[in-house]
Coordinates of C-alpha atoms in Angstrom, one line a residue:
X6 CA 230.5 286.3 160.3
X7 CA 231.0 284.9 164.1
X8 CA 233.9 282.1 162.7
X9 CA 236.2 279.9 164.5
X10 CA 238.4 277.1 163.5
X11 CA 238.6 273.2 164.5
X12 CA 235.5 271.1 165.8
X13 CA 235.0 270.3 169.1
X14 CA 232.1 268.9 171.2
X15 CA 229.1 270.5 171.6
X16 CA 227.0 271.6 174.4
X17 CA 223.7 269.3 175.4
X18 CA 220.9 270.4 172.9
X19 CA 217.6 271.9 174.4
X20 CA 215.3 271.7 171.8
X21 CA 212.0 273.5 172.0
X22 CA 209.9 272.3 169.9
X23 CA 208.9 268.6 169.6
X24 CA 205.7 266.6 170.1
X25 CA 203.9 264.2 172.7
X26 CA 201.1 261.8 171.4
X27 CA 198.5 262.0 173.9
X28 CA 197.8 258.8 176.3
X29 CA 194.8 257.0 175.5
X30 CA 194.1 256.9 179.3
X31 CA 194.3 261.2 179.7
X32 CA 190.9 262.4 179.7
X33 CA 189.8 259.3 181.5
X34 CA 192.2 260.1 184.3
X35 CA 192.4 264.4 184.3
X36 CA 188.8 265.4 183.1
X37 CA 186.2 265.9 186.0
X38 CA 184.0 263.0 185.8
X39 CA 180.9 265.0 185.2
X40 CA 182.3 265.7 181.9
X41 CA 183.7 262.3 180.5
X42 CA 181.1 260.8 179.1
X43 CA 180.9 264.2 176.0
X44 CA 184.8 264.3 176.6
X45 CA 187.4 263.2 173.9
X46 CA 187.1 258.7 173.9
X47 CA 189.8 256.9 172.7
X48 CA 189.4 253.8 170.3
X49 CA 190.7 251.9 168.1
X50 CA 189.6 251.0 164.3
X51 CA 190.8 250.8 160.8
X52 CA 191.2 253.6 158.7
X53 CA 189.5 253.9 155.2
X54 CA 189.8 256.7 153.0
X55 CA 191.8 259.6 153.2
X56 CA 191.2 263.5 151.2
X57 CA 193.0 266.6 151.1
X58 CA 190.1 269.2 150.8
X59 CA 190.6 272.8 151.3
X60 CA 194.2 272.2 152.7
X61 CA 192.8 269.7 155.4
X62 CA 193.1 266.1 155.9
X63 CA 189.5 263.9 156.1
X64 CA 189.7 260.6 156.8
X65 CA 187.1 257.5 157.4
X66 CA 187.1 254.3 159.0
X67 CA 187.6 251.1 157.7
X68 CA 186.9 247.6 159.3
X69 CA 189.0 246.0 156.7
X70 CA 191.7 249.1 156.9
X71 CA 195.0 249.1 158.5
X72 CA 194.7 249.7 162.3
X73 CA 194.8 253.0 163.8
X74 CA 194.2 254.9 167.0
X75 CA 192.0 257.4 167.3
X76 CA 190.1 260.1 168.8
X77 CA 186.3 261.0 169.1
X78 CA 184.8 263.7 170.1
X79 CA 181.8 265.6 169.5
X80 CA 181.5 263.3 166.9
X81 CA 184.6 264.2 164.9
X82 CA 187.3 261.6 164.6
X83 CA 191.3 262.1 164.6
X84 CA 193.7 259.4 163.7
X85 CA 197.4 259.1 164.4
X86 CA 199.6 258.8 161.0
X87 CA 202.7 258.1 160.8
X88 CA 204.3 260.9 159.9
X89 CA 203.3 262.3 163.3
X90 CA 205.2 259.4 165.0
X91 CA 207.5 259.0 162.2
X92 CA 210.5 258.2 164.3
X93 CA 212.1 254.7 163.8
X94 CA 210.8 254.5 160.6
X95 CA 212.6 254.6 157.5
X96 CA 212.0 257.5 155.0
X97 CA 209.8 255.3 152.9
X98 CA 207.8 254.6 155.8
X99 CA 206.8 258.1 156.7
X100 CA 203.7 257.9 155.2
X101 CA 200.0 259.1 155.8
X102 CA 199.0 255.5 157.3
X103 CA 197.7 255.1 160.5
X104 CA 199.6 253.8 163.4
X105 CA 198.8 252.3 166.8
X106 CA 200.7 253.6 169.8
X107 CA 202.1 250.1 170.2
X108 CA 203.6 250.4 166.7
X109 CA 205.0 253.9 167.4
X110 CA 208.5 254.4 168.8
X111 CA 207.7 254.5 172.6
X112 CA 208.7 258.0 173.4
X113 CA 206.0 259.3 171.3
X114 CA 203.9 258.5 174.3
X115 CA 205.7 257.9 177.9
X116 CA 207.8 260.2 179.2
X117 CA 210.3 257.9 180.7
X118 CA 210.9 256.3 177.1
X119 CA 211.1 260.2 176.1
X120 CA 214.1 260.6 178.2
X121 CA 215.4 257.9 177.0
X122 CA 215.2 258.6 174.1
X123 CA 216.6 262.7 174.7
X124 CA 219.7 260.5 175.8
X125 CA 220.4 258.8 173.1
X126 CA 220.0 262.1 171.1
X127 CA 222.2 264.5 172.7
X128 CA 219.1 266.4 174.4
X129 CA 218.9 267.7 177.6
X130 CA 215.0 269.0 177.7
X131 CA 212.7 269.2 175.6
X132 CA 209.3 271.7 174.9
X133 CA 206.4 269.8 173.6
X134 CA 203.6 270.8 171.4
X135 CA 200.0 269.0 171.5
X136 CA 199.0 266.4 168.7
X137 CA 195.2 265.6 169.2
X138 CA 194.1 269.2 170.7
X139 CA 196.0 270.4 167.6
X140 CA 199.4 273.4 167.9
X141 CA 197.3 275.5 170.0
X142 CA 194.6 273.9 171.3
X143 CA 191.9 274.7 167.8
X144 CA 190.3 271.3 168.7
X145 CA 188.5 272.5 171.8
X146 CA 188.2 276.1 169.8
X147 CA 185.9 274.3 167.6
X148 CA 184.0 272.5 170.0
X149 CA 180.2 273.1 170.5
X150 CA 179.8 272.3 174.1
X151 CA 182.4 275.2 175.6
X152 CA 182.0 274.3 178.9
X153 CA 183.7 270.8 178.6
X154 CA 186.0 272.4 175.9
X155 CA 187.5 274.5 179.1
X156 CA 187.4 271.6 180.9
X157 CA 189.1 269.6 178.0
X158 CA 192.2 272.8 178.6
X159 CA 192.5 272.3 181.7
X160 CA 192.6 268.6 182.3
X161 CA 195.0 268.7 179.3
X162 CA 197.2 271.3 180.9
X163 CA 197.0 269.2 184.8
X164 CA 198.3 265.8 182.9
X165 CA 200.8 268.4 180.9
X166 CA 202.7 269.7 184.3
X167 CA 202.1 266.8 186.6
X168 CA 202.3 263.7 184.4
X169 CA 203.9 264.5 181.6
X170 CA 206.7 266.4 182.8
X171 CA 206.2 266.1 186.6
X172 CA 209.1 263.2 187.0
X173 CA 211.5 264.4 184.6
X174 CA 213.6 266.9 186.7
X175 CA 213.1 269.9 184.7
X176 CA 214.2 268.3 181.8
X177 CA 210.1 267.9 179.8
X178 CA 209.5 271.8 179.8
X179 CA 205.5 272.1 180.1
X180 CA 203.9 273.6 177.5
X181 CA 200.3 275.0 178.7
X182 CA 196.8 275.7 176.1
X183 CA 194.4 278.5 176.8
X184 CA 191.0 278.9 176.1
X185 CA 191.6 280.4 172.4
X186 CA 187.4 281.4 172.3
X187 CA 187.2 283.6 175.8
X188 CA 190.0 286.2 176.2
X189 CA 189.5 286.4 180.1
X190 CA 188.9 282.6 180.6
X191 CA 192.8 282.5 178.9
X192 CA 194.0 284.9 181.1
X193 CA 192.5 283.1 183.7
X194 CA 194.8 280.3 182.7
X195 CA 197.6 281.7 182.4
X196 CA 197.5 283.0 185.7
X197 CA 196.9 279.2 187.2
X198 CA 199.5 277.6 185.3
X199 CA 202.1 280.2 186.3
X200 CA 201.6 279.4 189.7
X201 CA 202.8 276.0 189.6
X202 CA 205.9 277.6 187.8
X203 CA 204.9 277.0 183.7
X204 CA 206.3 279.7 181.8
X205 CA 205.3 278.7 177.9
X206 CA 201.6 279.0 176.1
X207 CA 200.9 278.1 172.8
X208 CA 198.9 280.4 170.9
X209 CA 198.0 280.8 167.5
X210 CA 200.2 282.4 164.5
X211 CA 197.3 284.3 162.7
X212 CA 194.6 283.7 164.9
X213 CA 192.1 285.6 162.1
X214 CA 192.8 282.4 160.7
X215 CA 190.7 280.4 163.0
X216 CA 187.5 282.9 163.0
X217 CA 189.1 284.8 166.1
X218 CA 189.9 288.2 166.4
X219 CA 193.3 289.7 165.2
X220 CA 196.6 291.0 167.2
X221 CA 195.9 294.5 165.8
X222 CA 192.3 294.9 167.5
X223 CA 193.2 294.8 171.1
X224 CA 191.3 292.5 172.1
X225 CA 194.3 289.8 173.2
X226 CA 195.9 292.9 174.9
X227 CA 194.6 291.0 178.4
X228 CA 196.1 287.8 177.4
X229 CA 199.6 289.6 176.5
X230 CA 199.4 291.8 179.4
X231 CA 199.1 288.3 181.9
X232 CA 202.0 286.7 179.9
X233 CA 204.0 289.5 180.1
X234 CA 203.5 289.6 184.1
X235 CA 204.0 286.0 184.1
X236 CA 206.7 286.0 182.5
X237 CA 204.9 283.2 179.7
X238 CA 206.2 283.1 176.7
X239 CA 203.9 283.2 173.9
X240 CA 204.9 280.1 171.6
X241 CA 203.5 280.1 167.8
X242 CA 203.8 276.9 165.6
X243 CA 203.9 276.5 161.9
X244 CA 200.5 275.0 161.3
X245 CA 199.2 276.8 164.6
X246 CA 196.3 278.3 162.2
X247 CA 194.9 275.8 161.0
X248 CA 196.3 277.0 157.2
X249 CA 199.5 276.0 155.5
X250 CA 200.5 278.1 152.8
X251 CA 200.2 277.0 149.1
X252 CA 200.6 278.4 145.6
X253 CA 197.7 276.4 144.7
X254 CA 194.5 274.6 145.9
X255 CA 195.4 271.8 144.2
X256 CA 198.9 271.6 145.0
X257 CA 200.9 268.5 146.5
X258 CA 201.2 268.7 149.9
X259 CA 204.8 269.0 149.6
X260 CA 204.1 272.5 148.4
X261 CA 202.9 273.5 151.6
X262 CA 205.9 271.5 153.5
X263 CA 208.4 273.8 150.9
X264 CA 206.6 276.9 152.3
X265 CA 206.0 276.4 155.4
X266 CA 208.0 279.2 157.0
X267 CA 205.5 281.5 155.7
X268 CA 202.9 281.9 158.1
X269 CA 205.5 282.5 160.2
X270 CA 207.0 285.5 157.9
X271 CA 203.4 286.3 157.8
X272 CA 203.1 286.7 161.9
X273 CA 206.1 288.5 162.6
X274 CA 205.1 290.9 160.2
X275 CA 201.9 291.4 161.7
X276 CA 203.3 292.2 165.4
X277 CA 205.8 294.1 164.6
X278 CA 203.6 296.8 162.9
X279 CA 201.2 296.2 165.5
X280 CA 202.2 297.8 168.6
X281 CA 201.4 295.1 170.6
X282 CA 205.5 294.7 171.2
X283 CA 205.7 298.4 172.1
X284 CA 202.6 298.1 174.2
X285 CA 204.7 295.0 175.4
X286 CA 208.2 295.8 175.9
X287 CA 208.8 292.6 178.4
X288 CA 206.3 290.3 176.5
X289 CA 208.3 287.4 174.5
X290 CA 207.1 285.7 171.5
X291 CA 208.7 282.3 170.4
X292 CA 208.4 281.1 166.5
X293 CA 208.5 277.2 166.4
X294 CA 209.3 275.2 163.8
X295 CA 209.4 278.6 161.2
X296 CA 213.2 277.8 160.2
X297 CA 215.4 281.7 160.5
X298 CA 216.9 282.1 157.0
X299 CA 214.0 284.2 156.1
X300 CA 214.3 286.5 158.5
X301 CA 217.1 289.0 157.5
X302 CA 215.3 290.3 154.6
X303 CA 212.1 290.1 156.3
X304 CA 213.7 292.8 159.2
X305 CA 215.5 294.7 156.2
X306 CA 212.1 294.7 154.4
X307 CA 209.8 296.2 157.6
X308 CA 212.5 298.6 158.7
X309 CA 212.5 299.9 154.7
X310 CA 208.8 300.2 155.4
X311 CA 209.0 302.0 158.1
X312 CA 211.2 304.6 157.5
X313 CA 210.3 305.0 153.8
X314 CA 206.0 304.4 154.1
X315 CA 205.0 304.6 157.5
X316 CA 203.0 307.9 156.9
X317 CA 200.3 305.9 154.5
X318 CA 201.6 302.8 155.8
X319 CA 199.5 303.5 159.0
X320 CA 202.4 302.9 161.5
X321 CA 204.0 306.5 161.7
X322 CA 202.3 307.2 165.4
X323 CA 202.4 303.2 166.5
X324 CA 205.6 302.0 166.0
X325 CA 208.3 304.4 167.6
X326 CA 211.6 302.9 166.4
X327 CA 212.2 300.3 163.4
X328 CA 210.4 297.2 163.9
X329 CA 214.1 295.2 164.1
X330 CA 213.8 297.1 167.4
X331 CA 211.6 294.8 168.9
X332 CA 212.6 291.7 167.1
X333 CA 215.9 291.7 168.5
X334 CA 214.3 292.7 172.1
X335 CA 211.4 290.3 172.3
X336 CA 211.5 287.7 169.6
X337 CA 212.7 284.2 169.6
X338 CA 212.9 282.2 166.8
X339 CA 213.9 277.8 166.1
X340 CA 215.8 276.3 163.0
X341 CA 217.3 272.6 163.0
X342 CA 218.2 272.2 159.0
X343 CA 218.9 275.7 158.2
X344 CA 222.2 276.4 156.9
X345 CA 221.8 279.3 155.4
X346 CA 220.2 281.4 158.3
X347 CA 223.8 280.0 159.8
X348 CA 225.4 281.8 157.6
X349 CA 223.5 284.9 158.1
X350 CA 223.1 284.4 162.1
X351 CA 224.4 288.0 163.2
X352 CA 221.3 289.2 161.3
X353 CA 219.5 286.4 162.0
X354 CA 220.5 287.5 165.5
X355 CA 222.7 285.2 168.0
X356 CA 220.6 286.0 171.1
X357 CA 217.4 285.4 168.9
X358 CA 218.1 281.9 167.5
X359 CA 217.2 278.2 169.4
X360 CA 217.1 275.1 168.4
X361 CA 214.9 271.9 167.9
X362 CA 214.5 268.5 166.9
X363 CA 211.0 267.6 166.4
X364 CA 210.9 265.0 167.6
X365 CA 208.6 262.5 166.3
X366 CA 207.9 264.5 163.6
X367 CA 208.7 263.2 160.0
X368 CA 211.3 266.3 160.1
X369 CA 212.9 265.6 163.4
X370 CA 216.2 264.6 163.5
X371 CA 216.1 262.2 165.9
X372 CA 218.6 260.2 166.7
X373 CA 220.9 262.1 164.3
X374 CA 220.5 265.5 166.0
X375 CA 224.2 265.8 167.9
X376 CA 225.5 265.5 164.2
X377 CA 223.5 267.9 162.8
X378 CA 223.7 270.4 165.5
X379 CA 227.6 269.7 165.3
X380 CA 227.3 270.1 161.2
X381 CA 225.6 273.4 161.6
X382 CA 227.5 275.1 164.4
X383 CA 230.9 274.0 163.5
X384 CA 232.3 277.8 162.2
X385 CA 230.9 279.0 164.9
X386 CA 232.1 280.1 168.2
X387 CA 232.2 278.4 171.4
X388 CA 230.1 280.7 172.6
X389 CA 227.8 281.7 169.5
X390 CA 227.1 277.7 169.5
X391 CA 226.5 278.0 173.0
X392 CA 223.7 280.3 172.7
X393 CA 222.2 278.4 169.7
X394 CA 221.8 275.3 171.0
X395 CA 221.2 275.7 174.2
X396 CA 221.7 279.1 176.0
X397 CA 219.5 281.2 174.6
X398 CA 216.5 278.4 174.8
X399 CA 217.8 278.5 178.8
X400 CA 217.1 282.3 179.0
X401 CA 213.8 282.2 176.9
X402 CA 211.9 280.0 179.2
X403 CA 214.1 280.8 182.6
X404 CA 215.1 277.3 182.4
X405 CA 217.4 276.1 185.9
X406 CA 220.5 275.2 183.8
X407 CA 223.6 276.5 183.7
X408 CA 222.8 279.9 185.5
X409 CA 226.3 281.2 186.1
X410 CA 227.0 280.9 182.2
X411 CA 223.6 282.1 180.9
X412 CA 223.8 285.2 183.4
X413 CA 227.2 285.9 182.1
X414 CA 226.6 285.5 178.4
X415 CA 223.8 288.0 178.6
X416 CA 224.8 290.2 181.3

């Protein structure tokens, strides 16, 4: 273990995974006017009932319920809750409700309140994932109409890079969608969006999950080749399927919040018996929100089935070297309460590791996140803590900070 004595202050965190609540003015001021009226409307209404079936939340309006902002489009609606924008609230507050943006911590929203807000926290920059279009973009996925769904993408992406983060300084990373439905149209995308200098897609974590072909088939080989070129990386968040894992269909939702890493176990697993990373060898992939404790055994576990079953495994002519090969070559992954992948971080990997705060999430720990990183990190050493809370993130996304150091840590 990578130990060292007294505390000490802490680098600036860069966290790279949090969340923005989408304006109510975005598709009014980004989409192509030919397509607003079947575009995504804003409004505002009270919510009625809410039902957990088949892992996913249904909700109705109410004119007597509490008042809530919402989304409509192609006739399906999606509320804020509060847990989404769970920030400022106490713990007994972070509840299913509804919420206004007026009623939600400011930041959710406005960028400049966002930086604020990273200051008070100990955050330099910050990556943020989509809340209406859903982790990776599955609400344009499922929309009939595709031709205003790739509009929907791209107008999402223009206010992503040019109003979202376009007056921060560097410090609001952009975080780009693709068409998930058209392999070529994503490509396509990528390809714009690395122009103007955006180097992180989200993308699904078992995209089988949403109806879409899988990893093994080759048929997102064009999308991984672009990235790789690019130089995108390919960012997969828990929930990112549209599936949380359970024990049960019945079970409490706080099941699914226990075992949340798992989709993420699940996904690593799948690429790195897929060849794509050996097809790949410059292409990055980026777990968000998955936690690392899990991931020791999970390496120990695929190189065991490697060496010992990858005759009627199916691998022995794919995957050239064990599969901790590539995880320690290409794979990034994101913890902010995980003390025991701490204690296992040399397996874990200390060039593999970043951090987060998920912010507004009801997990994030905003603005406690200085102590906890300083909590976490505190055996570590200077440079070990370096990495984890801010160094590797810089070298992940190519980020303009601290070049000297980063080049020299990883030289």
């Amino acid at each position: 273990m990578v130990r060292e004595g007294s505390a000490r202050p802490i680098p600036k965190v860069i966290s790279v995974d949090d969340h923005v609540i989408e304006p109510s003015h975005l598709f009014d001021v980004w989409l192509p006017h030919k397509y607003r009226e079947r575009g995504p409307k804003p409004f505002t209404a009270g919510i009625g009932d809410l039902q957990y079936i088949g892992g996913k939340y249904r909700f109705t309006t109410d004119p007597d319920g509490q008042v809530t902002d919402w989304w409509e489009y192609e006739g399906e609606i999606f509320p804020y809750k509060r847990i989404i924008a769970a920030v400022g609230f106490s713990r007994d507050e972070m509840t299913l409700d509804g919420i206004t943006r007026e009623q939600m911590r400011r930041g959710c929203w406005d960028p400049k309140a966002r930086l604020e807000d990273m200051d008070l926290n100990h955050v330099e920059a910050s990556l943020c994932f989509p809340t209406f279009p859903r982790f990776c973009g599955q609400t344009f996925a499922e929309a009939q109409d595709k031709e205003v769904a790739l509009a929907c993408v791209r107008a999402y992406n223009d206010w992503m890079v040019e109003e979202w983060c376009g007056d921060s300084g560097g410090r609001l990373i952009p975080l780009c969608l693709i068409p998930l439905w058209d392999v070529e149209l994503a490509v396509a995308e990528i390809r714009r969006n690395a122009a103007r200098g955006v180097r992180a897609v989200t993308f699904s974590e078992i995209p089988t999950y949403l109806g879409l072909p899988s990893i093994h088939s080759g048929y997102w080989d064009p999308f991984f080749a672009a990235c790789e070129e690019t130089g995108t990386v390919v960012n997969m968040h828990i929930g990112s399927s549209s599936q949380m894992p359970a024990a049960s269909p019945d079970a409490p939702p706080a099941v699914q919040a226990t075992l949340s890493f798992n989709n993420a176990m699940s996904s690593l697993a799948d690429f790195l018996f897929s060849g794509v990373l050996v097809r790949f060898p410059r292409l990055t992939l980026a777990y968000s929100e998955g936690q690392m404790g899990w991931i020791p055994y999970a390496l120990e576990r695929a190189d065991d089935v490697w060496r010992d079953h990858r005759a009627w495994g199916g691998v022995r002519d794919l995957i050239p070297e064990p599969p901790s090969t590539y995880y320690y070559r290409q794979v990034f992954c994101c913890f902010f309460r995980d003390k025991h992948g701490i204690d296992a971080i040399e397996a874990v990997g200390v060039d593999n590791a970043t951090f987060e705060t998920d912010y507004p999430h009801v997990d994030s720990t905003w603005p406690h996140t200085k102590r906890v990183a300083a909590e976490h990190v505190a055996g570590l050493s200077e440079d070990v803590a370096y990495k984890l809370l801010r160094g590797n993130a810089i070298r992940m996304l190519g980020l303009p900070f601290d070049e000297g150091r980063v080049t020299a840590a990883t030289a």
